[in-house]
Short mmCIF file of C-alpha atoms and ligand atoms in Angstrom, two decimals:
data_model
loop_
_atom_site.label_atom_id
_atom_site.label_comp_id
_atom_site.label_asym_id
_atom_site.label_seq_id
_atom_site.Cartn_x
_atom_site.Cartn_y
_atom_site.Cartn_z
CA MET A 476 14.32 -64.40 129.61
CA ILE A 477 16.13 -65.47 126.47
CA ILE A 478 13.74 -66.69 123.78
CA LEU A 479 14.27 -68.42 120.44
CA LEU A 480 11.51 -68.07 117.84
CA LEU A 481 11.51 -70.45 114.86
CA GLY A 482 10.31 -69.33 111.43
CA SER A 483 10.75 -66.56 108.87
CA GLY A 484 7.40 -65.18 107.77
CA GLY A 485 5.06 -62.33 108.56
CA ARG A 486 3.69 -64.48 111.37
CA GLU A 487 7.10 -64.60 113.01
CA HIS A 488 7.72 -60.87 112.58
CA ALA A 489 4.37 -60.20 114.31
CA LEU A 490 5.12 -62.69 117.13
CA ALA A 491 8.60 -61.16 117.59
CA TRP A 492 7.16 -57.61 117.61
CA LYS A 493 4.68 -58.60 120.32
CA MET A 494 7.10 -60.64 122.48
CA LEU A 495 9.56 -57.72 122.47
CA GLN A 496 6.90 -55.56 124.13
CA SER A 497 7.18 -57.79 127.20
CA SER A 498 9.55 -56.79 129.99
CA LYS A 499 10.08 -60.53 130.51
CA CYS A 500 11.87 -60.87 127.15
CA THR A 501 15.49 -59.80 127.59
CA LYS A 502 16.85 -61.26 124.36
CA LEU A 503 15.08 -62.60 121.28
CA PHE A 504 16.62 -64.78 118.58
CA VAL A 505 14.77 -65.65 115.38
CA ALA A 506 15.82 -68.62 113.26
CA PRO A 507 16.14 -67.91 110.41
CA GLY A 508 13.96 -64.74 110.43
CA ASN A 509 13.75 -62.03 107.75
CA ALA A 510 14.79 -58.38 107.33
CA GLY A 511 11.93 -57.32 109.61
CA THR A 512 12.98 -59.55 112.50
CA ALA A 513 16.63 -58.59 111.92
CA THR A 514 15.82 -54.96 112.76
CA ILE A 515 14.15 -55.79 116.10
CA ALA A 516 15.80 -59.07 117.19
CA SER A 517 18.84 -61.21 116.35
CA ASN A 518 18.50 -63.49 113.35
CA VAL A 519 20.31 -66.82 113.46
CA LEU A 520 20.99 -68.84 110.32
CA ILE A 521 19.43 -72.13 111.47
CA ASN A 522 16.82 -74.16 109.65
CA PRO A 523 13.78 -74.69 111.97
CA THR A 524 13.84 -78.43 111.21
CA ASP A 525 17.54 -78.92 112.05
CA PHE A 526 16.98 -80.05 115.65
CA ASP A 527 20.66 -80.77 116.38
CA ALA A 528 21.68 -77.28 115.32
CA ILE A 529 18.83 -75.84 117.42
CA LYS A 530 20.01 -77.88 120.41
CA ASN A 531 23.58 -76.60 120.11
CA PHE A 532 22.41 -73.02 119.78
CA VAL A 533 19.97 -73.25 122.69
CA LEU A 534 22.66 -74.64 125.00
CA GLN A 535 25.32 -72.21 123.82
CA GLU A 536 23.14 -69.10 124.19
CA LYS A 537 21.29 -70.34 127.32
CA VAL A 538 17.90 -70.01 125.62
CA GLU A 539 15.06 -70.37 128.14
CA MET A 540 12.05 -70.83 125.85
CA VAL A 541 11.44 -71.91 122.25
CA VAL A 542 8.41 -70.59 120.37
CA VAL A 543 7.59 -72.46 117.16
CA GLY A 544 6.00 -70.51 114.29
CA PRO A 545 5.56 -72.98 111.39
CA GLU A 546 4.13 -76.52 111.36
CA ASP A 547 7.09 -78.48 109.97
CA PRO A 548 9.20 -78.62 113.16
CA LEU A 549 6.07 -79.49 115.15
CA VAL A 550 5.04 -82.32 112.85
CA LEU A 551 8.65 -83.59 112.97
CA GLY A 552 8.46 -83.65 116.77
CA ILE A 553 10.48 -80.73 118.13
CA TYR A 554 8.41 -80.78 121.36
CA ASP A 555 9.32 -84.43 122.01
CA PHE A 556 12.95 -83.84 120.98
CA PHE A 557 13.29 -81.29 123.80
CA LYS A 558 11.27 -83.33 126.29
CA ASN A 559 13.35 -86.46 125.78
CA ASP A 560 16.77 -84.79 125.87
CA ASP A 561 18.64 -84.77 129.20
CA ASN A 562 19.94 -81.25 128.59
CA LEU A 563 16.82 -79.71 127.07
CA PHE A 564 13.83 -81.18 128.92
CA SER A 565 13.41 -78.19 131.26
CA ILE A 566 13.25 -75.66 128.40
CA PRO A 567 9.62 -75.12 127.38
CA VAL A 568 8.64 -75.44 123.73
CA ILE A 569 5.50 -73.54 122.77
CA GLY A 570 3.79 -75.95 120.41
CA PRO A 571 2.12 -79.36 120.55
CA SER A 572 3.77 -82.76 120.91
CA LYS A 573 4.36 -84.82 117.76
CA GLU A 574 1.10 -86.70 118.44
CA GLY A 575 -0.81 -83.41 118.79
CA ALA A 576 0.76 -82.05 115.60
CA LYS A 577 -0.83 -84.93 113.68
CA LEU A 578 -4.04 -82.88 113.81
CA GLU A 579 -2.41 -80.86 111.04
CA GLY A 580 0.02 -83.48 109.71
CA SER A 581 -2.69 -85.98 108.77
CA LYS A 582 -6.18 -85.03 107.55
CA GLU A 583 -7.36 -88.58 108.27
CA TYR A 584 -6.09 -88.39 111.87
CA ALA A 585 -7.87 -85.05 112.32
CA LYS A 586 -11.14 -86.48 110.95
CA GLU A 587 -10.90 -89.50 113.27
CA PHE A 588 -10.30 -87.14 116.23
CA LEU A 589 -13.27 -84.96 115.26
CA ILE A 590 -15.63 -87.92 114.88
CA LYS A 591 -14.39 -89.61 118.08
CA HIS A 592 -15.01 -86.47 120.13
CA LYS A 593 -18.33 -85.69 118.41
CA ILE A 594 -17.16 -82.36 117.02
CA PRO A 595 -19.18 -81.17 113.98
CA THR A 596 -17.32 -81.81 110.72
CA ALA A 597 -18.14 -82.70 107.11
CA ALA A 598 -18.93 -86.35 106.32
CA TYR A 599 -15.92 -88.13 104.78
CA ASP A 600 -14.14 -91.32 103.88
CA SER A 601 -10.46 -91.94 103.20
CA PHE A 602 -8.77 -94.02 100.54
CA THR A 603 -5.37 -95.27 99.30
CA ALA A 604 -4.06 -96.35 95.88
CA LYS A 605 -5.29 -99.88 96.64
CA THR A 606 -8.85 -98.66 97.24
CA VAL A 607 -8.99 -96.14 94.37
CA GLU A 608 -11.92 -97.97 92.71
CA ASN A 609 -13.92 -97.71 95.94
CA ALA A 610 -12.98 -94.05 96.11
CA CYS A 611 -14.46 -93.51 92.63
CA LYS A 612 -17.65 -95.33 93.70
CA PHE A 613 -17.80 -93.09 96.80
CA LEU A 614 -17.56 -90.02 94.54
CA ASP A 615 -20.54 -91.39 92.55
CA THR A 616 -22.66 -91.21 95.72
CA LEU A 617 -21.83 -87.54 96.38
CA SER A 618 -23.16 -84.42 94.73
CA PRO A 619 -20.77 -81.76 93.38
CA PRO A 620 -18.57 -79.93 94.17
CA TYR A 621 -16.15 -82.72 95.17
CA VAL A 622 -13.60 -82.03 97.91
CA LEU A 623 -10.36 -84.07 97.72
CA LYS A 624 -7.74 -83.64 100.44
CA ALA A 625 -4.23 -85.08 100.42
CA ASP A 626 -3.74 -86.64 103.85
CA GLY A 627 -0.29 -85.21 104.58
CA LEU A 628 1.36 -81.78 104.51
CA ALA A 629 1.41 -80.40 100.97
CA ALA A 630 2.50 -76.79 101.51
CA GLY A 631 -1.12 -75.61 101.57
CA LYS A 632 -1.85 -77.03 98.11
CA GLY A 633 -3.29 -80.41 99.09
CA VAL A 634 -7.00 -79.54 98.89
CA VAL A 635 -8.63 -79.75 95.46
CA ILE A 636 -12.29 -78.84 94.88
CA LEU A 637 -13.84 -79.80 91.53
CA ASN A 638 -17.32 -79.43 90.07
CA ASP A 639 -17.08 -82.15 87.47
CA LEU A 640 -17.30 -85.83 88.48
CA ALA A 641 -15.04 -87.09 85.67
CA ALA A 642 -12.42 -84.44 86.49
CA ALA A 643 -12.63 -85.35 90.17
CA LYS A 644 -11.93 -89.01 89.34
CA ILE A 645 -8.91 -88.05 87.21
CA GLU A 646 -7.59 -85.82 89.99
CA LEU A 647 -8.17 -88.54 92.56
CA ARG A 648 -6.05 -90.95 90.48
CA ASN A 649 -3.39 -88.27 90.04
CA MET A 650 -3.21 -87.89 93.80
CA LEU A 651 -3.40 -91.54 94.85
CA VAL A 652 -1.80 -93.45 91.99
CA HIS A 653 0.52 -90.87 90.40
CA GLN A 654 1.43 -89.29 93.77
CA LYS A 655 0.69 -85.73 92.66
CA PHE A 656 1.65 -84.47 96.13
CA GLY A 657 4.27 -87.16 96.76
CA LYS A 658 3.84 -89.16 99.94
CA ALA A 659 1.31 -86.58 101.21
CA SER A 660 -1.29 -87.91 98.77
CA SER A 661 -0.68 -91.64 99.30
CA LYS A 662 -3.92 -91.32 101.25
CA VAL A 663 -6.80 -89.01 100.26
CA VAL A 664 -9.75 -87.84 102.32
CA ILE A 665 -12.91 -87.25 100.28
CA GLU A 666 -15.23 -84.90 102.06
CA GLU A 667 -18.75 -83.56 101.77
CA PHE A 668 -18.74 -79.98 100.41
CA LEU A 669 -19.87 -77.39 102.95
CA ASP A 670 -21.61 -74.35 101.55
CA GLY A 671 -21.04 -71.29 103.71
CA ILE A 672 -18.60 -68.57 104.68
CA GLU A 673 -15.23 -69.41 106.24
CA LEU A 674 -13.70 -68.08 109.43
CA SER A 675 -10.89 -69.15 111.73
CA CYS A 676 -10.89 -69.48 115.47
CA PHE A 677 -7.57 -69.37 117.33
CA VAL A 678 -7.03 -70.96 120.70
CA LEU A 679 -4.04 -70.95 123.03
CA THR A 680 -3.94 -73.97 125.34
CA ASP A 681 -1.72 -75.43 128.04
CA GLY A 682 -3.36 -78.82 127.45
CA LYS A 683 -5.96 -78.32 130.21
CA ASN A 684 -7.02 -74.68 130.13
CA TYR A 685 -7.55 -72.55 127.07
CA LYS A 686 -8.04 -68.96 125.93
CA ILE A 687 -9.98 -68.15 122.78
CA LEU A 688 -8.05 -65.52 120.83
CA PRO A 689 -9.65 -63.07 118.39
CA THR A 690 -11.28 -64.59 115.30
CA ALA A 691 -9.95 -63.83 111.82
CA LYS A 692 -10.82 -64.37 108.21
CA ASP A 693 -8.19 -64.71 105.53
CA TYR A 694 -8.35 -64.38 101.77
CA LYS A 695 -6.58 -67.32 100.16
CA ARG A 696 -7.01 -66.74 96.43
CA ILE A 697 -4.61 -64.60 94.41
CA GLY A 698 -7.33 -62.76 92.47
CA GLU A 699 -9.97 -60.24 93.44
CA GLY A 700 -13.40 -61.65 94.20
CA ASP A 701 -11.71 -64.81 95.53
CA THR A 702 -10.64 -66.05 92.11
CA GLY A 703 -7.54 -67.74 90.73
CA LEU A 704 -4.95 -69.89 92.44
CA ASN A 705 -4.68 -70.57 96.14
CA THR A 706 -1.96 -68.73 98.05
CA GLY A 707 -0.75 -68.78 101.65
CA GLY A 708 -3.14 -65.88 102.26
CA MET A 709 -3.49 -62.41 100.74
CA GLY A 710 -4.97 -60.49 103.64
CA ALA A 711 -6.92 -60.88 106.85
CA VAL A 712 -9.54 -59.17 108.98
CA SER A 713 -10.12 -59.47 112.74
CA PRO A 714 -12.62 -59.72 114.33
CA VAL A 715 -14.87 -61.46 111.80
CA PRO A 716 -17.98 -59.23 111.77
CA PHE A 717 -20.46 -62.12 111.50
CA ALA A 718 -18.87 -64.04 114.40
CA ASP A 719 -21.39 -62.66 116.91
CA GLU A 720 -21.93 -63.89 120.46
CA ILE A 721 -24.38 -66.58 119.39
CA LEU A 722 -21.96 -68.07 116.86
CA MET A 723 -19.00 -67.78 119.26
CA GLU A 724 -20.98 -69.56 121.97
CA LYS A 725 -21.65 -72.44 119.55
CA ILE A 726 -17.98 -72.50 118.53
CA GLU A 727 -16.85 -72.67 122.14
CA THR A 728 -19.28 -75.31 123.41
CA ARG A 729 -19.42 -77.53 120.33
CA ILE A 730 -15.86 -77.19 119.05
CA VAL A 731 -13.25 -75.59 121.35
CA LYS A 732 -14.22 -77.32 124.62
CA PRO A 733 -14.52 -80.81 123.12
CA THR A 734 -11.22 -80.29 121.26
CA ILE A 735 -9.29 -79.48 124.45
CA GLU A 736 -11.11 -82.20 126.40
CA GLY A 737 -10.43 -84.62 123.55
CA LEU A 738 -6.70 -83.90 123.72
CA GLN A 739 -6.79 -84.62 127.46
CA LYS A 740 -8.88 -87.78 127.11
CA ASP A 741 -6.51 -89.08 124.45
CA GLY A 742 -3.45 -88.23 126.58
CA ILE A 743 -2.07 -85.83 123.95
CA GLU A 744 0.35 -83.21 125.27
CA TYR A 745 -0.44 -79.84 123.74
CA LYS A 746 1.03 -76.53 124.83
CA GLY A 747 0.51 -74.14 122.00
CA PHE A 748 -1.85 -72.66 119.44
CA VAL A 749 -4.78 -74.47 117.87
CA PHE A 750 -6.03 -72.90 114.65
CA ILE A 751 -9.51 -74.17 113.86
CA GLY A 752 -10.72 -73.67 110.28
CA LEU A 753 -14.51 -73.41 110.21
CA ILE A 754 -17.31 -72.94 107.75
CA ASN A 755 -20.42 -71.20 109.00
CA VAL A 756 -23.24 -73.13 107.35
CA LYS A 757 -26.44 -71.16 108.00
CA GLY A 758 -25.35 -70.22 111.52
CA GLU A 759 -23.88 -73.66 112.35
CA PRO A 760 -20.08 -73.78 112.69
CA ILE A 761 -18.49 -76.88 111.16
CA VAL A 762 -14.77 -77.77 111.30
CA ILE A 763 -12.89 -78.16 108.01
CA GLU A 764 -9.39 -78.37 109.42
CA TYR A 765 -7.07 -78.05 112.37
CA ASN A 766 -3.69 -76.37 112.16
CA VAL A 767 -1.32 -76.66 115.10
CA ARG A 768 0.18 -73.17 114.80
CA MET A 769 -1.01 -69.66 114.14
CA GLY A 770 -2.12 -68.71 110.64
CA ASP A 771 -0.18 -66.39 108.35
CA PRO A 772 -1.42 -63.65 107.70
CA GLU A 773 -4.02 -64.18 110.47
CA THR A 774 -1.31 -63.71 113.13
CA GLU A 775 -0.67 -60.22 111.77
CA VAL A 776 -4.21 -59.20 112.81
CA VAL A 777 -4.85 -61.50 115.79
CA ILE A 778 -1.63 -60.77 117.73
CA PRO A 779 -1.89 -56.94 117.41
CA ARG A 780 -5.36 -57.20 119.01
CA ILE A 781 -4.02 -58.98 122.11
CA LYS A 782 -3.29 -56.43 124.84
CA SER A 783 -2.00 -58.98 127.37
CA ASP A 784 1.71 -59.75 127.67
CA LEU A 785 2.41 -62.56 125.18
CA VAL A 786 5.48 -63.86 127.03
CA GLU A 787 3.42 -64.10 130.23
CA LEU A 788 0.82 -66.03 128.28
CA PHE A 789 3.50 -68.41 126.97
CA LEU A 790 4.91 -68.89 130.47
CA ALA A 791 1.42 -69.72 131.73
CA VAL A 792 1.09 -72.23 128.88
CA ALA A 793 4.40 -73.84 129.85
CA ASN A 794 3.41 -74.02 133.54
CA GLU A 795 -0.18 -75.15 132.85
CA LYS A 796 -1.52 -72.04 134.56
CA LEU A 797 -3.39 -70.40 131.72
CA ASN A 798 -6.49 -70.31 133.97
CA GLU A 799 -4.72 -67.72 136.14
CA ILE A 800 -4.40 -65.19 133.32
CA THR A 801 -7.01 -62.75 132.05
CA LEU A 802 -6.80 -62.24 128.33
CA GLU A 803 -7.24 -58.61 127.34
CA ILE A 804 -8.35 -57.87 123.80
CA ASP A 805 -8.23 -54.58 121.90
CA GLN A 806 -11.80 -53.83 120.80
CA ARG A 807 -10.65 -52.14 117.59
CA SER A 808 -10.57 -53.98 114.27
CA ALA A 809 -7.29 -54.93 112.67
CA THR A 810 -6.72 -55.71 109.02
CA THR A 811 -3.69 -56.72 107.04
CA ILE A 812 -3.02 -56.62 103.30
CA MET A 813 -0.31 -58.86 101.87
CA VAL A 814 2.01 -57.43 99.22
CA VAL A 815 3.41 -60.16 96.97
CA SER A 816 5.91 -60.58 94.13
CA GLY A 817 4.34 -60.38 90.65
CA GLY A 818 3.70 -63.92 89.40
CA TYR A 819 3.17 -65.46 92.85
CA PRO A 820 1.93 -68.16 93.60
CA GLU A 821 3.56 -69.34 90.37
CA GLU A 822 6.98 -68.16 89.22
CA PHE A 823 8.26 -64.84 90.52
CA GLU A 824 11.53 -62.94 90.84
CA LYS A 825 13.38 -62.19 94.06
CA GLY A 826 15.96 -59.59 95.02
CA LYS A 827 13.84 -56.51 94.22
CA ILE A 828 14.78 -53.42 96.23
CA ILE A 829 11.91 -52.31 98.50
CA SER A 830 11.48 -48.61 99.28
CA GLY A 831 9.05 -46.34 101.10
CA PHE A 832 9.14 -47.80 104.62
CA SER A 833 9.76 -44.43 106.29
CA ALA A 834 6.69 -42.87 104.63
CA VAL A 835 4.31 -45.34 106.26
CA LYS A 836 2.21 -43.64 108.94
CA ASP A 837 -0.20 -45.26 111.39
CA SER A 838 0.22 -48.81 110.06
CA ILE A 839 2.62 -51.60 110.95
CA VAL A 840 4.63 -53.22 108.17
CA PHE A 841 5.40 -56.85 108.96
CA HIS A 842 8.03 -58.43 106.74
CA ALA A 843 7.42 -61.87 105.20
CA GLY A 844 9.79 -62.77 102.34
CA THR A 845 12.49 -60.12 102.76
CA LYS A 846 16.20 -60.01 103.53
CA PHE A 847 18.99 -57.50 103.84
CA GLU A 848 21.40 -57.20 100.93
CA ASN A 849 24.16 -54.64 101.59
CA ASP A 850 21.99 -52.81 104.13
CA THR A 851 19.07 -52.63 101.69
CA VAL A 852 15.83 -54.55 102.15
CA VAL A 853 15.10 -56.74 99.13
CA SER A 854 12.31 -59.21 98.34
CA ASN A 855 13.13 -62.82 99.09
CA GLY A 856 9.90 -64.74 98.56
CA GLY A 857 6.39 -64.79 97.10
CA ARG A 858 4.68 -63.06 99.98
CA VAL A 859 6.92 -60.08 100.73
CA LEU A 860 5.31 -57.64 103.20
CA THR A 861 2.03 -57.25 104.97
CA VAL A 862 0.57 -53.94 106.13
CA THR A 863 -1.51 -54.07 109.32
CA SER A 864 -3.74 -51.23 110.54
CA TYR A 865 -6.24 -50.66 113.32
CA GLY A 866 -9.60 -48.94 112.91
CA ASN A 867 -12.91 -48.48 114.68
CA ASN A 868 -14.26 -50.95 112.13
CA PHE A 869 -12.61 -53.08 109.47
CA LYS A 870 -13.43 -50.64 106.68
CA GLU A 871 -11.53 -47.87 108.43
CA ALA A 872 -8.59 -50.18 109.10
CA ILE A 873 -8.48 -51.43 105.50
CA LYS A 874 -8.50 -47.88 104.16
CA LYS A 875 -5.41 -47.07 106.24
CA SER A 876 -3.58 -50.18 105.03
CA TYR A 877 -4.27 -49.30 101.39
CA GLN A 878 -3.17 -45.68 101.88
CA ASN A 879 0.13 -46.89 103.29
CA ILE A 880 0.71 -49.64 100.71
CA GLU A 881 0.71 -46.92 98.05
CA LYS A 882 3.84 -45.50 99.69
CA LEU A 883 5.72 -48.80 99.42
CA HIS A 884 7.37 -49.86 96.23
CA PHE A 885 9.21 -52.71 94.56
CA ASP A 886 9.33 -53.84 90.97
CA LYS A 887 6.28 -55.98 90.00
CA MET A 888 4.61 -55.75 93.41
CA TYR A 889 1.00 -56.90 93.59
CA TYR A 890 -1.76 -56.92 96.19
CA ARG A 891 -5.47 -57.55 96.24
CA LYS A 892 -7.54 -54.38 96.40
CA ASP A 893 -10.72 -56.03 97.69
CA ILE A 894 -9.82 -57.52 101.09
CA GLY A 895 -13.00 -57.61 103.19
CA PHE A 896 -15.23 -57.33 100.11
CA ASP A 897 -17.52 -60.14 101.23
CA LEU A 898 -18.07 -58.64 104.69
CA LEU A 899 -19.65 -55.37 103.58
P1 AMP B 1206 -7.22 -76.28 103.69
O1 AMP B 1206 -5.99 -76.48 102.87
O2 AMP B 1206 -7.58 -77.45 104.53
O3 AMP B 1206 -7.20 -74.95 104.39
O4 AMP B 1206 -8.42 -76.17 102.65
C1 AMP B 1206 -8.34 -75.24 101.61
C2 AMP B 1206 -9.67 -74.63 101.37
O5 AMP B 1206 -10.57 -75.59 100.86
C3 AMP B 1206 -10.36 -74.11 102.62
O6 AMP B 1206 -9.90 -72.85 102.96
C4 AMP B 1206 -11.81 -74.08 102.16
O7 AMP B 1206 -12.06 -72.93 101.39
C5 AMP B 1206 -11.89 -75.27 101.25
N1 AMP B 1206 -12.51 -76.42 101.89
C6 AMP B 1206 -11.89 -77.37 102.62
N2 AMP B 1206 -12.77 -78.30 103.03
C7 AMP B 1206 -13.98 -77.94 102.54
C8 AMP B 1206 -15.30 -78.50 102.60
N3 AMP B 1206 -15.55 -79.65 103.22
N4 AMP B 1206 -16.28 -77.84 101.98
C9 AMP B 1206 -16.04 -76.68 101.32
N5 AMP B 1206 -14.84 -76.11 101.20
C10 AMP B 1206 -13.81 -76.73 101.81
N1 LIG B 1207 -3.48 -68.40 106.13
C1 LIG B 1207 -3.69 -69.79 106.25
C2 LIG B 1207 -2.69 -70.53 107.01
O1 LIG B 1207 -1.82 -69.99 107.66
O2 LIG B 1207 -2.77 -71.76 106.97
#
């Protein structure tokens, strides 16, 4: 079958790599893709949010399935765009409907869904510019640290956690009144701080049935020891060693099941990934966020651990027959280390020549921000490459990734040398 994958990061390179292992995939297009996807599939210069251009391409190339990597096209309603178009309605889109994508597109919507379906989450209230004084009074009732979340999509920067009450009030005004994150912060969710260790649970659902995919933990801060600015993610480990059977049982019964049942009860069409961000508070899993897509770089460790045919899984999602598939998981650990441009997540340079790919042994290099320039791979973003390895445990896998990263080179490259430090 002819498949179009939307997106251009390490997540998409990993999804493309896995889909191409399926005998069911005869042709794979990636829009817009990167240098990594260009070497295994056909890149197409289309913006994932340009639905009319996607429509023309899909009809012209007789595409039979669309797999959506990033959240933007989902939040803008690509699922509904296909469903409501006379020429496209029979082509499955792997991703939720616009209503389902609100679980990521609006923090307030997600909180209301969680509360309604009695899924454990942090206590909260939400406010607008008009109710900013009430918001300040609400902060007075909480103890630090204070968690402020812009309601809408803010490129992963919309959550601010502050220890000082006065600073939290200033930040709150910046968000609500001075629109620090534009329209995304015209509403702010203030949430109880949860003290524990984070992990992510990934679920694939056809709206009725679900499969729990391997767990992963990512490392969001730029600096070692989880310090410095937030990034898209600097590395990931799967499985999460502390996610034992007891914790997974709690996650499934208290969180995954009620989430899928909640979608059904609310009549929300959802055929795609659910990424559930959790904090393990003394053995009790509590939801901090939903994303309606796979994580990046979590995909680069979760997908390599899936032994089952990914295209078959997607077909089962489209046909609401996920219950008929057995999910096979590789018991080994997988880890990935992200290599970024010096300066990221602030200012950085692009266009640096990357060398050393052929020296890499026993690891998979997934491209993130790269492109071809005169047949040479150059950097084209903040997060540039990610190196995934398998091992009998995560320490073994991490060691391999680091050995291979040393063979790769570009000017001002940087990576964290402590991924997994908190799991030892
Ligand atoms: P998000 O952008 O929703 O992924 O949130 C960014 C980060 O903020 C998360 O990865 C957590 O580390 C942290 N966070 C979010 N909500 C809470 C909370 N209620 N308590 C503690 N930390 C939180
Ligand atoms: N790595 C976090 C995310 O994809 O949202």
